[in-house]
Coordinates of C-alpha atoms and ligand atoms in Angstrom, one line a residue:
M1 CA 85.6 104.5 126.2
A2 CA 84.4 104.3 122.6
K3 CA 80.8 103.1 122.2
P4 CA 79.8 100.3 119.8
A5 CA 78.4 102.0 116.7
A6 CA 76.8 99.1 114.9
K7 CA 73.5 97.8 116.2
V8 CA 73.6 94.2 117.4
R9 CA 71.4 92.1 115.2
P10 CA 71.0 89.0 117.3
E11 CA 70.8 86.6 114.4
H12 CA 72.8 86.9 111.1
S13 CA 72.2 84.8 108.0
N14 CA 74.2 83.4 105.2
Y15 CA 74.5 85.6 102.1
I16 CA 73.6 83.6 99.0
A17 CA 72.5 84.9 95.6
G18 CA 72.3 88.4 97.0
E19 CA 69.8 87.4 99.8
W20 CA 70.2 86.9 103.5
V21 CA 69.3 83.3 104.0
A22 CA 68.9 81.4 107.3
P23 CA 71.1 78.3 107.6
R24 CA 69.2 75.1 106.9
S25 CA 70.2 73.7 110.2
G26 CA 68.5 76.5 112.1
S27 CA 71.6 76.5 114.4
Y28 CA 73.8 79.4 115.3
I29 CA 77.2 80.0 116.8
E30 CA 77.5 82.8 119.4
N31 CA 80.0 85.5 118.8
R32 CA 81.1 86.9 122.1
N33 CA 83.5 89.7 123.0
P34 CA 86.8 88.1 124.1
A35 CA 87.5 91.2 126.4
D36 CA 84.2 90.6 128.2
T37 CA 82.3 87.4 127.4
R38 CA 79.1 88.8 129.0
E39 CA 78.7 90.8 125.8
L40 CA 77.1 89.0 122.9
V41 CA 78.2 90.5 119.6
G42 CA 75.8 88.4 117.5
R43 CA 74.7 84.9 116.5
F44 CA 76.0 83.6 113.2
P45 CA 75.0 80.6 111.2
A46 CA 76.2 77.1 112.0
S47 CA 75.8 76.1 108.4
T48 CA 76.1 72.7 106.9
A49 CA 77.0 71.1 103.6
E50 CA 73.5 71.8 102.4
D51 CA 74.1 75.6 102.6
V52 CA 77.5 75.1 100.9
E53 CA 75.7 73.2 98.1
Q54 CA 73.3 76.0 97.6
A55 CA 76.0 78.8 97.6
V56 CA 78.4 76.9 95.4
G57 CA 75.6 76.1 92.9
V58 CA 74.7 79.8 92.7
A59 CA 78.3 80.9 92.4
A60 CA 79.0 78.4 89.6
E61 CA 76.0 79.6 87.7
T62 CA 76.8 83.3 88.2
F63 CA 80.4 82.7 87.1
Q64 CA 79.3 82.3 83.5
K65 CA 78.0 85.9 83.5
W66 CA 80.6 87.5 85.8
R67 CA 83.5 86.2 83.8
K68 CA 82.2 88.1 80.8
V69 CA 82.0 91.5 82.6
P70 CA 85.0 93.4 81.5
A71 CA 87.6 93.7 84.2
P72 CA 87.6 97.5 84.3
R73 CA 83.8 97.4 84.9
R74 CA 84.3 94.9 87.7
A75 CA 86.9 97.2 89.2
E76 CA 84.6 100.2 89.1
I77 CA 82.4 98.4 91.7
L78 CA 85.5 97.9 93.9
F79 CA 86.3 101.6 93.7
K80 CA 82.8 102.4 95.0
A81 CA 83.2 99.8 97.7
G82 CA 86.4 101.6 98.8
E83 CA 84.4 104.8 99.3
I84 CA 81.8 103.0 101.4
L85 CA 84.5 101.4 103.5
I86 CA 86.1 104.8 104.2
Q87 CA 82.8 106.2 105.4
R88 CA 82.2 103.2 107.7
K89 CA 85.8 102.8 108.9
E90 CA 85.3 103.7 112.5
A91 CA 82.1 101.7 112.9
F92 CA 83.7 98.7 111.4
A93 CA 86.8 99.1 113.5
I94 CA 84.7 99.2 116.7
D95 CA 82.7 96.1 115.6
M96 CA 86.0 94.3 115.0
T97 CA 87.4 95.2 118.4
R98 CA 84.3 93.9 120.0
E99 CA 84.5 90.5 118.2
M100 CA 88.2 90.1 118.0
G101 CA 89.6 92.0 120.9
K102 CA 92.6 93.9 119.4
V103 CA 92.9 97.5 120.3
L104 CA 91.0 100.2 118.3
K105 CA 94.1 101.6 116.6
E106 CA 94.9 98.2 115.3
T107 CA 91.4 97.4 114.1
R108 CA 91.4 100.8 112.3
G109 CA 94.5 99.6 110.7
D110 CA 92.9 96.3 109.7
V111 CA 90.0 98.2 108.0
Q112 CA 92.4 100.6 106.4
E113 CA 94.3 97.6 105.0
A114 CA 91.1 96.4 103.4
I115 CA 90.5 99.9 102.0
D116 CA 94.1 100.0 100.6
M117 CA 93.7 96.6 99.1
T118 CA 90.3 97.6 97.5
Y119 CA 91.9 100.6 95.7
F120 CA 95.0 98.7 94.8
I121 CA 93.2 95.7 93.3
A122 CA 90.6 98.0 91.7
G123 CA 93.5 99.6 89.8
E124 CA 94.5 96.1 88.6
G125 CA 91.1 95.9 86.8
R126 CA 92.6 98.2 84.1
R127 CA 95.8 96.2 83.9
L128 CA 95.6 92.5 84.4
H129 CA 98.5 92.4 82.0
G130 CA 99.3 89.5 79.8
Y131 CA 102.1 89.8 77.3
T132 CA 102.9 89.2 73.6
T133 CA 106.1 87.6 72.4
K134 CA 107.6 86.4 69.1
A135 CA 106.6 83.1 67.7
E136 CA 109.0 80.5 66.3
L137 CA 107.4 80.7 62.8
P138 CA 106.8 83.5 60.4
N139 CA 103.3 85.0 60.1
K140 CA 102.4 83.8 63.5
Y141 CA 101.5 85.8 66.6
A142 CA 102.1 84.6 70.2
M143 CA 100.6 86.0 73.4
C144 CA 99.2 85.0 76.7
S145 CA 96.4 86.3 78.9
R146 CA 95.0 85.9 82.4
E147 CA 91.7 84.0 82.5
P148 CA 89.3 83.6 85.5
I149 CA 89.2 80.2 87.2
G150 CA 85.7 79.6 88.5
V151 CA 84.3 79.3 92.0
C152 CA 86.8 80.2 94.7
G153 CA 86.3 78.8 98.2
L154 CA 87.9 81.2 100.7
I155 CA 88.6 80.0 104.3
T156 CA 89.9 82.8 106.6
P157 CA 91.2 83.1 110.2
W158 CA 90.1 85.4 113.0
N159 CA 93.2 87.6 113.6
F160 CA 92.7 89.9 110.6
P161 CA 89.0 89.5 110.1
M162 CA 88.6 92.1 107.4
A163 CA 92.1 92.5 105.9
I164 CA 92.6 88.8 105.2
P165 CA 89.2 88.3 103.5
S166 CA 89.9 91.4 101.5
W167 CA 93.3 90.0 100.3
K168 CA 91.4 87.1 98.9
I169 CA 87.9 88.3 97.8
L170 CA 89.1 91.4 95.9
P171 CA 91.6 89.7 93.6
A172 CA 89.3 86.8 93.1
L173 CA 86.5 89.2 91.9
V174 CA 88.6 91.5 89.8
C175 CA 90.0 88.4 87.9
G176 CA 86.4 87.4 87.1
N177 CA 85.9 84.6 89.6
T178 CA 82.9 84.1 91.9
V179 CA 83.4 83.5 95.6
V180 CA 82.0 81.5 98.6
I181 CA 83.7 82.7 101.7
K182 CA 83.7 80.9 105.1
P183 CA 84.8 83.4 107.8
A184 CA 86.4 82.2 111.1
E185 CA 83.9 81.2 113.7
D186 CA 85.2 83.7 116.2
T187 CA 85.1 86.8 114.0
P188 CA 82.4 86.6 111.3
L189 CA 81.0 90.1 111.7
S190 CA 83.9 91.9 110.1
T191 CA 83.6 89.7 107.0
Y192 CA 79.9 90.4 107.0
N193 CA 80.6 94.2 107.1
F194 CA 83.1 93.9 104.3
V195 CA 80.8 91.8 102.1
S196 CA 77.9 94.2 102.8
A197 CA 80.0 97.1 101.6
L198 CA 80.9 95.3 98.4
S199 CA 77.3 94.3 97.8
E200 CA 76.1 97.8 98.4
A201 CA 78.7 99.0 95.9
G202 CA 77.0 96.9 93.3
I203 CA 78.6 93.4 93.2
P204 CA 75.8 91.4 91.5
P205 CA 73.9 88.8 93.4
G206 CA 75.5 85.4 93.4
V207 CA 79.1 86.7 92.7
L208 CA 80.1 86.9 96.4
N209 CA 78.5 84.6 98.9
I210 CA 79.1 84.0 102.6
V211 CA 78.4 80.7 104.3
A212 CA 79.3 80.9 108.0
G213 CA 80.0 78.0 110.2
R214 CA 82.5 75.6 111.6
G215 CA 85.6 74.5 109.7
V216 CA 84.8 70.8 110.0
E217 CA 81.4 71.4 108.5
V218 CA 81.5 74.3 106.1
G219 CA 85.2 74.3 105.4
K220 CA 85.2 70.6 104.8
A221 CA 82.2 70.8 102.4
L222 CA 83.9 73.6 100.4
L223 CA 87.0 71.4 100.1
A224 CA 85.0 68.4 98.9
H225 CA 82.8 70.3 96.4
E226 CA 83.7 69.5 92.8
K227 CA 82.5 72.8 91.5
V228 CA 84.9 74.7 93.8
R229 CA 88.0 75.1 91.5
L230 CA 90.3 77.0 93.9
V231 CA 90.7 77.2 97.7
S232 CA 92.6 79.9 99.4
F233 CA 93.3 79.3 103.0
T234 CA 94.9 81.3 105.8
G235 CA 95.2 79.7 109.3
S236 CA 97.1 77.1 111.3
T237 CA 99.6 74.7 109.9
E238 CA 97.6 71.7 111.0
V239 CA 94.4 72.8 109.2
G240 CA 96.4 74.1 106.2
R241 CA 97.8 70.6 105.7
I242 CA 94.3 69.1 105.7
V243 CA 93.3 71.8 103.2
G244 CA 96.3 71.0 100.9
Q245 CA 95.6 67.3 101.0
S246 CA 91.9 67.7 100.2
C247 CA 92.6 70.0 97.3
A248 CA 95.1 67.5 95.9
A249 CA 92.4 64.8 96.1
T250 CA 90.0 66.9 94.1
D251 CA 92.4 68.7 91.7
K252 CA 91.8 72.1 93.0
I253 CA 94.2 75.0 92.8
C254 CA 95.2 75.7 96.4
S255 CA 97.0 78.6 98.1
L256 CA 98.0 78.2 101.7
E257 CA 99.2 80.7 104.2
M258 CA 100.1 79.1 107.5
G259 CA 102.4 79.6 110.5
G260 CA 105.3 81.7 111.4
K261 CA 108.1 81.8 114.1
N262 CA 109.4 85.2 113.2
V263 CA 112.6 86.6 114.4
I264 CA 114.1 90.0 115.2
M265 CA 117.9 90.0 115.2
I266 CA 119.6 92.7 117.2
M267 CA 123.3 93.4 116.5
E268 CA 125.7 95.0 119.0
D269 CA 125.8 98.2 117.0
A270 CA 122.0 98.6 116.9
D271 CA 120.0 101.5 118.3
L272 CA 118.7 99.6 121.3
D273 CA 115.9 102.0 122.0
L274 CA 114.6 101.7 118.5
A275 CA 115.0 97.9 118.6
L276 CA 113.0 97.8 121.9
E277 CA 110.1 99.6 120.3
G278 CA 110.2 97.2 117.4
V279 CA 110.2 94.1 119.7
L280 CA 107.4 95.5 121.9
W281 CA 105.3 96.2 118.9
G282 CA 106.2 92.9 117.1
A283 CA 105.7 90.7 120.1
F284 CA 102.8 92.2 121.9
G285 CA 100.9 94.0 119.1
T286 CA 97.6 92.2 118.4
T287 CA 98.5 90.4 121.6
G288 CA 101.1 88.4 119.7
Q289 CA 98.4 86.9 117.5
R290 CA 99.7 87.9 114.1
C291 CA 101.2 85.4 111.7
T292 CA 104.1 87.9 111.5
A293 CA 104.4 88.4 115.3
A294 CA 108.0 88.5 116.6
S295 CA 108.2 85.6 118.9
R296 CA 112.0 85.2 118.9
V297 CA 114.5 87.9 119.6
V298 CA 118.1 87.0 118.8
V299 CA 120.5 89.5 120.5
H300 CA 124.2 89.8 120.2
R301 CA 125.8 88.6 123.5
K302 CA 127.5 92.0 124.0
V303 CA 124.2 93.7 124.5
A304 CA 121.9 90.8 125.4
K305 CA 121.8 91.5 129.1
K306 CA 121.1 95.1 128.8
F307 CA 118.5 94.7 126.1
T308 CA 116.7 91.9 127.9
S309 CA 116.3 93.9 131.0
M310 CA 115.0 96.9 129.0
L311 CA 112.5 94.6 127.4
A312 CA 111.3 93.0 130.6
N313 CA 110.9 96.4 132.3
R314 CA 108.7 97.8 129.4
A315 CA 106.7 94.5 129.0
K316 CA 105.7 94.7 132.7
Q317 CA 104.3 98.2 132.2
L318 CA 102.0 97.3 129.3
R319 CA 98.4 97.9 130.2
L320 CA 96.0 95.1 129.6
G321 CA 92.4 95.8 129.0
P322 CA 89.5 96.0 126.5
G323 CA 90.6 97.2 123.1
L324 CA 87.8 99.8 123.0
N325 CA 89.6 101.6 125.8
E326 CA 92.0 104.0 124.2
K327 CA 94.5 103.6 127.1
T328 CA 94.8 99.9 126.6
D329 CA 98.1 98.6 125.2
V330 CA 97.3 94.9 124.9
G331 CA 93.9 93.4 124.4
P332 CA 92.6 89.9 125.2
V333 CA 93.5 86.7 123.3
I334 CA 90.8 85.4 121.1
N335 CA 89.2 82.6 123.2
K336 CA 89.6 80.2 126.1
D337 CA 91.3 77.5 124.0
A338 CA 93.9 80.1 122.9
S339 CA 94.6 81.3 126.4
E340 CA 95.0 77.7 127.6
K341 CA 97.4 76.9 124.7
I342 CA 99.5 80.0 125.4
L343 CA 99.7 79.2 129.1
E344 CA 100.7 75.6 128.3
Y345 CA 103.6 77.0 126.3
V346 CA 104.5 79.2 129.2
E347 CA 104.7 76.0 131.4
I348 CA 106.8 74.3 128.7
G349 CA 109.2 77.3 128.9
R350 CA 109.3 77.3 132.7
R351 CA 110.2 73.6 132.7
E352 CA 113.3 74.3 130.7
D353 CA 116.3 74.3 133.1
K354 CA 118.1 77.1 131.4
A355 CA 115.4 79.5 130.3
K356 CA 114.2 82.2 132.7
M357 CA 110.8 83.8 132.7
L358 CA 111.3 87.5 133.5
C359 CA 107.7 88.7 133.5
G360 CA 104.1 87.7 132.8
G361 CA 103.2 84.1 132.5
R362 CA 99.7 84.3 134.0
R363 CA 96.2 84.9 133.0
A364 CA 95.2 88.4 134.1
E365 CA 92.0 88.3 136.1
K366 CA 91.9 91.6 138.1
G367 CA 88.5 93.3 138.2
D368 CA 86.6 93.0 134.9
L369 CA 89.5 91.3 133.2
K370 CA 88.2 88.1 134.7
Y371 CA 85.4 88.2 132.2
G372 CA 87.8 88.1 129.3
F373 CA 90.8 86.1 128.1
F374 CA 93.7 88.2 129.1
V375 CA 97.3 86.8 129.2
E376 CA 100.1 88.9 130.6
P377 CA 102.9 89.8 128.3
T378 CA 105.6 87.3 128.9
V379 CA 109.4 87.4 128.3
F380 CA 111.7 84.4 128.5
S381 CA 115.5 85.0 128.5
D382 CA 118.4 82.5 128.0
V383 CA 116.3 80.5 125.6
E384 CA 118.2 78.1 123.4
P385 CA 117.3 77.4 119.7
H386 CA 116.2 73.8 120.2
M387 CA 113.6 74.6 123.0
R388 CA 110.0 74.2 122.0
I389 CA 109.2 77.9 122.9
A390 CA 111.8 78.8 120.3
Q391 CA 110.6 76.4 117.7
E392 CA 106.8 76.3 117.8
E393 CA 104.2 78.9 117.0
I394 CA 102.6 80.1 120.3
F395 CA 100.3 82.8 118.8
G396 CA 100.1 84.8 122.0
P397 CA 102.0 87.5 124.0
V398 CA 105.1 85.4 124.6
V399 CA 108.6 86.3 123.4
S400 CA 111.8 84.4 123.7
V401 CA 115.2 86.1 123.9
L402 CA 118.2 84.1 122.5
E403 CA 121.8 85.1 122.5
C404 CA 124.1 85.0 119.4
R405 CA 127.9 85.3 118.9
D406 CA 127.8 87.2 115.6
L407 CA 125.7 87.8 112.5
D408 CA 126.3 84.3 111.0
H409 CA 125.2 82.7 114.3
A410 CA 122.1 85.0 114.3
I411 CA 121.2 83.9 110.8
E412 CA 121.7 80.2 111.7
I413 CA 119.3 80.6 114.6
A414 CA 116.9 82.6 112.5
N415 CA 116.8 79.8 109.8
G416 CA 116.7 77.0 112.3
V417 CA 112.9 76.7 112.4
K418 CA 110.4 75.1 110.0
F419 CA 108.7 78.4 109.2
G420 CA 109.8 81.3 107.0
L421 CA 107.4 84.2 107.1
S422 CA 109.0 87.3 108.4
A423 CA 112.4 88.4 109.9
S424 CA 114.1 91.7 110.8
I425 CA 117.5 93.0 111.7
Y426 CA 118.5 96.0 113.8
T427 CA 122.0 97.2 112.9
R428 CA 123.7 100.4 111.7
D429 CA 125.9 98.4 109.4
T430 CA 124.4 98.3 105.8
N431 CA 126.7 95.4 104.8
R432 CA 125.4 93.3 107.6
A433 CA 121.8 94.2 106.8
F434 CA 122.2 93.2 103.2
H435 CA 123.9 89.9 104.1
A436 CA 121.1 89.1 106.5
M437 CA 118.5 90.0 103.9
E438 CA 120.0 87.6 101.4
D439 CA 120.6 84.7 103.7
V440 CA 117.5 84.7 106.0
Q441 CA 115.0 82.3 104.5
T442 CA 111.8 84.3 104.9
G443 CA 109.3 85.8 102.5
I444 CA 109.4 89.2 104.2
F445 CA 112.4 90.9 105.6
Y446 CA 112.8 94.2 107.5
V447 CA 115.8 96.4 108.3
N448 CA 115.6 98.5 111.4
A449 CA 111.9 97.9 111.7
S450 CA 109.8 95.2 113.4
T451 CA 108.6 91.9 111.7
I452 CA 105.1 93.4 111.1
G453 CA 103.8 96.1 108.8
A454 CA 103.3 94.6 105.4
E455 CA 102.0 96.9 102.7
V456 CA 99.3 95.7 100.3
H457 CA 101.1 96.4 97.1
L458 CA 104.0 94.1 98.0
P459 CA 103.8 90.3 98.0
F460 CA 102.9 88.7 101.3
G461 CA 103.8 85.1 102.2
G462 CA 106.5 82.9 103.4
T463 CA 109.0 80.1 102.6
K464 CA 109.3 76.6 103.9
S465 CA 106.3 75.4 106.0
T466 CA 104.7 78.8 106.1
G467 CA 103.0 78.3 102.8
N468 CA 103.0 76.5 99.5
G469 CA 104.8 79.1 97.5
H470 CA 102.1 81.5 96.6
R471 CA 102.0 85.2 97.6
E472 CA 99.0 87.3 98.5
G473 CA 99.2 91.1 98.1
G474 CA 101.2 92.7 95.3
T475 CA 100.4 91.9 91.7
Q476 CA 101.6 88.4 92.6
V477 CA 98.2 87.6 94.0
L478 CA 96.8 87.7 90.5
D479 CA 98.8 84.5 89.8
I480 CA 96.7 82.8 92.4
F481 CA 93.3 83.9 91.1
S482 CA 93.8 83.7 87.4
E483 CA 95.0 81.0 85.0
W484 CA 97.3 81.7 82.1
K485 CA 96.2 81.0 78.6
A486 CA 98.7 80.9 75.8
V487 CA 97.3 82.0 72.4
Y488 CA 98.9 81.4 69.0
V489 CA 97.5 83.1 65.9
D490 CA 98.7 81.8 62.6
Y491 CA 98.0 84.3 59.8
S492 CA 100.1 82.6 57.1
G493 CA 97.1 80.9 55.6
K494 CA 98.9 77.6 55.3
L495 CA 99.8 74.7 57.5
Q496 CA 102.9 75.6 59.4
R497 CA 104.6 73.1 61.6
A498 CA 106.2 74.2 64.8
Q499 CA 109.8 72.8 65.3
I500 CA 108.7 70.3 67.9
D501 CA 106.2 68.8 65.4
T502 CA 108.8 68.1 62.7
Ligands
LIG1 P1 93.1 79.9 113.5 O1 92.7 79.3 114.7 O2 94.4 80.6 113.4 O3 91.9 80.7 112.8 P2 92.5 77.5 112.1 O4 93.4 76.8 111.1 O5 92.0 76.7 113.2 O6 93.4 78.7 112.5 O7 91.3 78.1 111.3 C1 91.4 78.8 110.1 C2 90.1 78.6 109.3 O8 90.1 77.3 108.9 C3 88.8 78.9 110.1 O9 87.9 79.6 109.2 C4 88.4 77.5 110.5 O10 87.0 77.4 110.7 C5 88.8 76.7 109.2 N1 88.9 75.3 109.5 C6 89.2 74.7 110.6 N2 89.2 73.3 110.5 C7 89.0 73.1 109.2 C8 88.9 71.9 108.4 N3 89.1 70.7 108.9 N4 88.6 72.0 107.1 C9 88.4 73.3 106.5 N5 88.5 74.4 107.2 C10 88.8 74.3 108.5

């Protein structure tokens, strides 16, 4: 079993103006290992609006200097941060497994994603392209450029506790904004590790600040603050709606990344062994707690029976345990509330007359597992599209298998939910793959691969209720964190009237 590398500092502080500052309330939230709650990972500030006020004030002041630092210089600091992250990758992955629960190979992936994003976005410091174009009038020049926005309030979830903060912090900084981030209550340590690396790399005091605490206190205060010009949020649909409404009330730019009900479609010509690996990885990787997790599998009726039994057999064999144990396949879920919510959905599924639960469905409590929040990988078959387990985001190791008649039927089922994040098709027929790619209403689509595995240099985000139209990742993220300025230079030396003025 791997040993925790980072020392446990019992009490962490907020990070404001380059200093570690205790929360004004003097209160802390315990961060415990979800695989074994006897282990205390640390205590993190239960901050209040007063701490937010201080951090936002500092960030607003610092913005005036940071926006003037040339973007390539800002980016140089990110390149240095990338090197630090590489050196600490293993220690950060271990810290993350301890606070979040997912298995080490996945937390290594989470840190790697932050590293990849750091280099990718650092490269953008030398681009941040605008463009020039022709003006309507002679002796007139027209162009547009990206400008920084101001203080960005970032609110992040617990499932990718370093990768998701990196998707937001890095583009915000390279575009010339300053940041106040509120990490998730369950997993603040990974954000602290990431921010520490950036600060060690030379991000000036006040440019990047952390205020840790509860959503209803710190998150709410960020949303209400008039000096916060932009909020970027990833989390549940319920909270995302609150965030969107609050931002509308205070005229903030707002990017929302919310739920998913992702689907894998398996056609009768598919390589079923390959599809099986994709479903196991998509449904039970990160214990099903990814926004892109595959929670619906739509299988052609000719192969449905065979595939479902292959899936249930393998799901039963998955080893539950602490993520630091290299032999573990599936770690715990994040906390007690999550395990209860998942088991409630299992009950909802069991009450459906037609659906059959083929495996799992219980909390795993054997031996030391009883000290953590372990839920057995669960497979339902004979699920129908209208059922709640096929419609609502469960965010746990529960997968529903539905049957389809043909590709059109599969696409109809795929699109019959309110979310639109990720989808995949397994088929050997290229024509069908392209038809599905075009007609499935998601922001991410895979062919012969699972619903997960996004790469940082492509846009990440979803359609419909998954978000509000923005994309993180790719160069598209720069559109969230910068504002366009159109510039006209008239060098005619006389009053020229544009056509719309005449
Ligand atoms: P998840 O449980 O998937 O992390 P949540 O939507 O509950 O999703 O939380 C995502 C983030 O939003 C967390 O950092 C949480 O503290 C924060 N949050 C929760 N409630 C609010 C709220 N009312 N206002 C602002 N932020 C909130």
